Amino acid sequence: MLCLTGFPLGGGSAGCNALYQLSKRGVKAVLLERSKLTAGTTWHTAGLIWRLRPNDVEIQLLRSTRDLLTKLESETGLDPGWINNGGLYLANNKERLNEYSRLATVGHSFGIDSTIVSPEEAKKLFPLLDENVIHGGLYCPGDGVVDPAMLCTALTRSASKSGGQVIENCPVQNILTGKNGFGSKKVTGVTTSYGVIKTNCVANCSGSGKGKADFPSDFADKSPNEAAGYSTIAEHILKFEEIKSLPRGVKIRRLDEEMD
Ligand SMILES: Cc1cc2nc3c(=O)[nH]c(=O)nc-3n(C[C@H](O)[C@H](O)[C@H](O)COP(=O)(O)OP(=O)(O)OC[C@H]3O[C@@H](n4cnc5c(N)ncnc54)[C@H](O)[C@@H]3O)c2cc1C
């Protein structure tokens, strides 16, 4: 039986980040993954880092993620697969462009550089665009894309140098609870297929959708996304052959024609 203080559950981008952050701060942490690292949604992700989001918390989380990505290699010697190719949000109408202006203002207050661009300027950034069908865009030069598997490897290897540990093929079956001195509920351990592990702290990073945790517990009967009020929808993923003629460089996003 082990006695631990910090305990990410789930080896996706959230769990690997939690392990990295805890280990860096000297917390003895162990990540339990029921399958292999990145086996959940993280395996599918395109890894696009768009920092300008409609709420302050997301903006700050994405800003610190992006800052970590830019320094992780020099800090750990491991390439997280970060490419700073910039992001261009396209607007089909003036209402969307107004929204982008507001996003840019909020972003500036958090130190995120961005500019509103005309259809012609957008075309210069991404030459395949038809400037006649867009109203303009918001260009965020510091955004980019990360390889999720490389990132999780860099985070967990770095964590292991600070004492963090990863245990794969170790499903958590239950989170055990007891009472503290004031009669409030507290975590006392987790049950795994290998037995009970004592801990006073669990970070539920078990994802959503197919990665959803499958254990009963009054602390974690819902995945983090469900607990936050998001519901899971079916995922459909299309894979294409590489189109060699596509220009490399800035990534584009068209919010008017996607579900977010
Ligand atoms: C097609 C697609 C494209 C996307 N593109 C982007 C993008 O460009 N940019 C972006 O920011 N986001 C994107 N996302 C979203 C992003 O991928 C997810 O938000 C993120 O990967 C979720 O990570 P996670 O660690 O929370 O969950 P997951 O990656 O699902 O990890 C959860 C882990 O917990 C493990 N687990 C579950 N139950 C247990 C248990 N009982 N015991 C132990 N382990 C358990 C699972 O096996 C899994 O490995 C995309 C998602 C999809 C599907």
Coordinates of C-alpha atoms and ligand atoms in Angstrom, one line a residue:
M1 CA 0.0 0.0 0.0
L2 CA 1.3 3.4 -0.9
C3 CA 0.8 6.7 0.9
L4 CA 0.6 9.7 -1.4
T5 CA -0.4 13.3 -1.4
G6 CA -1.3 14.1 -4.9
F7 CA -3.0 11.8 -7.4
P8 CA -4.0 12.6 -11.0
L9 CA -6.4 10.1 -12.3
G10 CA -6.3 9.7 -16.1
G11 CA -3.4 10.0 -18.5
G12 CA -4.7 12.6 -21.0
S13 CA -3.5 16.1 -21.4
A14 CA -5.2 17.2 -18.2
G15 CA -3.7 14.4 -16.1
C16 CA -0.2 14.7 -17.5
N17 CA -0.3 18.5 -16.9
A18 CA -1.5 17.9 -13.4
L19 CA 1.3 15.4 -12.7
Y20 CA 3.9 17.8 -14.1
Q21 CA 2.7 20.8 -12.1
L22 CA 2.4 18.8 -8.8
S23 CA 5.8 17.2 -9.2
K24 CA 7.4 20.5 -10.1
R25 CA 6.1 21.9 -6.8
G26 CA 7.6 19.0 -4.8
V27 CA 4.3 17.1 -4.3
K28 CA 4.7 13.3 -4.4
A29 CA 2.3 12.5 -7.2
V30 CA 1.3 9.4 -9.0
L31 CA -0.8 9.3 -12.2
L32 CA -3.0 6.3 -12.7
E33 CA -4.1 5.5 -16.2
R34 CA -6.5 2.7 -17.0
S35 CA -5.0 2.0 -20.4
K36 CA -2.0 3.8 -22.0
L37 CA -1.1 7.5 -21.8
T38 CA -3.2 9.6 -24.3
A39 CA -5.6 6.7 -24.8
G40 CA -8.6 9.0 -24.3
T41 CA -9.8 12.1 -26.2
T42 CA -6.2 13.5 -26.2
W43 CA -5.4 10.8 -28.8
H44 CA -7.8 12.5 -31.3
T45 CA -7.0 16.1 -30.7
A46 CA -5.7 18.4 -33.4
G47 CA -3.7 20.2 -30.7
L48 CA -4.7 23.7 -31.8
I49 CA -4.0 26.3 -29.2
W50 CA -6.4 29.3 -29.7
R51 CA -6.0 31.6 -26.7
L52 CA -8.8 34.1 -27.5
R53 CA -11.9 32.4 -26.0
P54 CA -15.1 33.9 -24.8
N55 CA -14.3 33.7 -21.0
D56 CA -11.5 35.0 -18.9
V57 CA -10.7 31.7 -17.2
E58 CA -10.2 29.9 -20.5
I59 CA -8.1 32.7 -21.8
Q60 CA -5.8 32.6 -18.8
L61 CA -5.6 28.8 -18.9
L62 CA -4.7 28.8 -22.6
R63 CA -2.2 31.6 -22.1
S64 CA -0.4 29.7 -19.4
T65 CA -0.5 26.5 -21.5
R66 CA 1.0 28.3 -24.4
D67 CA 3.7 29.9 -22.2
L68 CA 4.6 26.4 -20.8
L69 CA 4.8 25.0 -24.4
T70 CA 7.3 27.7 -25.4
K71 CA 9.7 26.9 -22.5
L72 CA 9.2 23.2 -21.9
E73 CA 12.0 22.1 -24.2
S74 CA 14.6 24.4 -22.7
E75 CA 13.4 23.4 -19.2
T76 CA 13.2 19.6 -19.8
G77 CA 15.3 18.9 -22.9
L78 CA 12.2 17.3 -24.5
D79 CA 10.4 18.7 -27.5
P80 CA 6.6 19.0 -26.9
G81 CA 5.9 19.4 -30.6
W82 CA 5.0 23.1 -30.4
I83 CA 4.7 25.0 -33.6
N84 CA 4.0 28.7 -33.4
N85 CA 2.3 29.3 -36.7
G86 CA -0.3 31.8 -35.6
G87 CA -4.1 31.6 -35.7
L88 CA -6.6 33.4 -37.9
Y89 CA -10.3 33.5 -37.0
L90 CA -12.5 34.3 -40.0
A91 CA -15.7 36.3 -39.8
N92 CA -18.5 35.8 -42.3
N93 CA -20.4 38.9 -41.2
K94 CA -20.0 42.1 -39.3
E95 CA -21.6 40.8 -36.1
R96 CA -18.8 38.2 -35.9
L97 CA -16.2 40.8 -36.6
N98 CA -17.6 42.9 -33.7
E99 CA -17.3 39.9 -31.5
Y100 CA -13.7 39.4 -32.5
S101 CA -13.0 43.1 -31.7
R102 CA -14.3 42.5 -28.2
L103 CA -12.2 39.3 -27.9
A104 CA -9.1 41.3 -29.1
T105 CA -9.7 43.9 -26.4
V106 CA -10.1 41.2 -23.7
G107 CA -7.0 39.4 -25.0
H108 CA -4.9 42.6 -24.9
S109 CA -5.8 43.1 -21.2
F110 CA -4.2 39.6 -20.6
G111 CA -1.2 40.5 -22.7
I112 CA -2.2 38.5 -25.8
D113 CA -1.3 40.2 -29.0
S114 CA -3.9 40.2 -31.9
T115 CA -5.1 42.4 -34.7
I116 CA -8.3 42.7 -36.7
V117 CA -7.5 42.2 -40.4
S118 CA -9.3 43.0 -43.6
P119 CA -10.3 40.3 -46.1
E120 CA -7.3 41.2 -48.2
E121 CA -4.9 41.0 -45.3
A122 CA -6.5 37.6 -44.3
K123 CA -5.8 36.4 -47.9
K124 CA -2.2 37.4 -47.6
L125 CA -1.9 35.2 -44.4
F126 CA -3.7 32.3 -46.0
P127 CA -3.6 32.6 -49.8
L128 CA -6.3 29.9 -50.5
L129 CA -9.0 32.2 -49.0
D130 CA -11.5 33.9 -51.2
E131 CA -11.5 37.4 -49.9
N132 CA -14.9 38.1 -51.4
V133 CA -16.8 35.8 -49.1
I134 CA -15.3 36.9 -45.7
H135 CA -15.9 40.0 -43.8
G136 CA -12.5 40.1 -42.1
G137 CA -10.7 38.3 -39.4
L138 CA -8.8 38.3 -36.1
Y139 CA -5.1 37.4 -36.4
C140 CA -3.4 36.1 -33.3
P141 CA 0.3 35.6 -34.2
G142 CA 1.3 33.9 -31.0
D143 CA -1.1 30.9 -31.3
G144 CA 0.0 27.6 -32.7
V145 CA -0.4 23.8 -32.6
V146 CA 1.1 21.1 -30.4
D147 CA 1.5 17.4 -30.8
P148 CA -0.5 15.9 -27.9
A149 CA 1.5 12.7 -27.7
M150 CA 4.8 14.5 -27.6
L151 CA 3.5 17.0 -25.1
C152 CA 2.3 14.2 -22.7
T153 CA 5.6 12.4 -23.1
A154 CA 7.5 15.6 -22.3
L155 CA 5.3 16.4 -19.3
T156 CA 5.4 12.9 -17.7
R157 CA 9.2 12.4 -18.4
S158 CA 9.9 15.8 -16.8
A159 CA 7.6 14.9 -13.9
S160 CA 9.4 11.6 -13.3
K161 CA 12.7 13.5 -13.0
S162 CA 11.1 15.3 -10.0
G163 CA 9.8 12.1 -8.5
G164 CA 6.4 11.9 -10.2
Q165 CA 5.2 8.5 -11.3
V166 CA 3.0 7.1 -14.0
I167 CA 1.2 3.7 -13.7
E168 CA -0.5 2.5 -16.9
N169 CA -3.0 -0.3 -17.2
C170 CA -4.3 0.6 -13.7
P171 CA -8.0 1.5 -13.7
V172 CA -9.3 3.3 -10.7
Q173 CA -12.5 1.5 -9.5
N174 CA -13.5 3.7 -6.7
I175 CA -12.6 6.8 -4.7
L176 CA -12.7 6.1 -1.0
T177 CA -13.9 8.7 1.4
G178 CA -14.1 9.2 5.2
K179 CA -14.8 12.2 7.5
N180 CA -12.4 14.8 8.7
G181 CA -12.3 16.3 12.2
F182 CA -15.2 18.6 11.4
G183 CA -17.4 15.8 10.0
S184 CA -16.9 16.9 6.4
K185 CA -16.2 14.3 3.7
K186 CA -12.6 13.8 2.7
V187 CA -10.7 11.5 0.3
T188 CA -8.9 8.7 1.9
G189 CA -7.8 6.5 -1.0
V190 CA -8.6 4.9 -4.3
T191 CA -9.3 1.3 -5.2
T192 CA -7.5 -0.1 -8.2
S193 CA -7.3 -3.5 -9.8
Y194 CA -4.0 -3.9 -7.9
G195 CA -5.5 -3.0 -4.5
V196 CA -6.2 0.1 -2.4
I197 CA -3.8 3.1 -2.5
K198 CA -4.1 5.6 0.4
T199 CA -4.1 9.2 -0.5
N200 CA -5.7 12.4 0.8
C201 CA -6.0 14.1 -2.6
V202 CA -7.2 13.0 -6.0
A203 CA -7.4 15.1 -9.2
N204 CA -10.1 13.5 -11.4
C205 CA -8.7 13.9 -15.0
S206 CA -10.7 11.0 -16.4
G207 CA -12.0 13.0 -19.4
S208 CA -15.4 12.7 -21.0
G209 CA -16.9 10.6 -23.8
K210 CA -15.2 7.3 -24.2
G211 CA -12.5 8.3 -21.7
K212 CA -15.1 8.7 -19.0
A213 CA -14.3 7.2 -15.6
D214 CA -16.3 4.1 -14.9
F215 CA -16.3 4.0 -11.1
P216 CA -19.0 4.8 -8.6
S217 CA -18.1 7.4 -5.9
D218 CA -19.9 10.2 -4.2
F219 CA -16.9 12.3 -5.1
A220 CA -16.6 11.4 -8.7
D221 CA -19.8 9.9 -10.1
K222 CA -19.5 12.3 -13.0
S223 CA -16.6 13.0 -15.4
P224 CA -15.1 16.5 -14.9
N225 CA -16.9 17.8 -18.1
E226 CA -20.2 16.4 -16.9
A227 CA -19.7 17.9 -13.4
A228 CA -19.1 21.3 -15.1
G229 CA -22.4 21.0 -17.0
Y230 CA -21.1 19.9 -20.4
S231 CA -22.8 17.0 -22.0
T232 CA -21.0 14.5 -24.2
I233 CA -22.0 14.2 -27.9
A234 CA -21.0 11.5 -30.4
E235 CA -17.6 12.2 -32.0
H236 CA -17.1 11.7 -35.7
I237 CA -13.6 12.0 -37.0
L238 CA -12.7 12.1 -40.6
K239 CA -9.1 11.4 -41.7
F240 CA -7.8 12.6 -45.0
E241 CA -4.7 12.0 -47.0
E242 CA -2.3 15.0 -46.8
I243 CA -3.0 17.7 -49.4
K244 CA 0.5 18.7 -50.4
S245 CA -0.6 21.9 -52.2
L246 CA -2.1 23.3 -49.1
P247 CA -0.1 26.2 -47.8
R248 CA 1.6 25.5 -44.5
G249 CA 1.6 28.3 -41.9
V250 CA -1.3 30.0 -40.2
K251 CA -4.2 27.9 -39.1
I252 CA -7.7 29.2 -39.7
R253 CA -10.9 28.9 -37.8
R254 CA -14.4 29.8 -39.1
L255 CA -16.8 30.0 -36.1
D256 CA -19.8 30.7 -38.3
E257 CA -19.7 27.3 -39.8
E258 CA -18.7 25.0 -36.9
M259 CA -20.2 23.7 -33.7
D260 CA -18.0 24.7 -30.8
Ligands
LIG1 C1 -11.4 15.4 -32.9 C2 -11.0 16.3 -31.8 C3 -10.2 17.4 -32.0 C4 -9.9 18.2 -30.9 N1 -9.1 19.3 -31.2 C5 -8.8 20.1 -30.2 C6 -7.9 21.2 -30.4 O1 -7.5 21.5 -31.6 N2 -7.5 22.0 -29.4 C7 -8.0 21.8 -28.1 O2 -7.6 22.5 -27.2 N3 -8.8 20.7 -27.8 C8 -9.2 19.9 -28.8 N4 -10.0 18.8 -28.6 C9 -10.4 18.6 -27.2 C10 -9.2 18.0 -26.4 O3 -8.8 16.9 -27.2 C11 -9.7 17.5 -25.1 O4 -10.4 18.5 -24.4 C12 -8.6 17.0 -24.2 O5 -7.7 16.1 -24.9 C13 -9.2 16.2 -23.0 O6 -8.1 15.8 -22.2 P1 -8.4 15.1 -20.8 O7 -7.1 14.7 -20.2 O8 -9.3 15.9 -20.0 O9 -9.2 13.7 -21.2 P2 -8.7 12.4 -22.0 O10 -7.7 12.7 -23.0 O11 -10.0 11.7 -22.4 O12 -8.0 11.6 -20.9 C14 -8.7 10.9 -19.9 C15 -7.9 9.7 -19.5 O13 -8.5 9.1 -18.3 C16 -8.4 7.7 -18.4 N5 -9.4 7.1 -17.5 C17 -10.8 7.2 -17.6 N6 -11.3 6.5 -16.6 C18 -10.3 6.0 -15.8 C19 -10.2 5.3 -14.6 N7 -11.3 4.8 -14.0 N8 -9.0 5.0 -14.1 C20 -7.9 5.4 -14.7 N9 -7.9 6.1 -15.9 C21 -9.1 6.4 -16.4 C22 -8.7 7.4 -19.9 O14 -8.2 6.1 -20.3 C23 -8.0 8.6 -20.6 O15 -6.6 8.2 -21.0 C24 -10.3 18.0 -29.6 C25 -11.1 16.8 -29.4 C26 -11.4 16.0 -30.4 C27 -12.2 14.7 -30.2

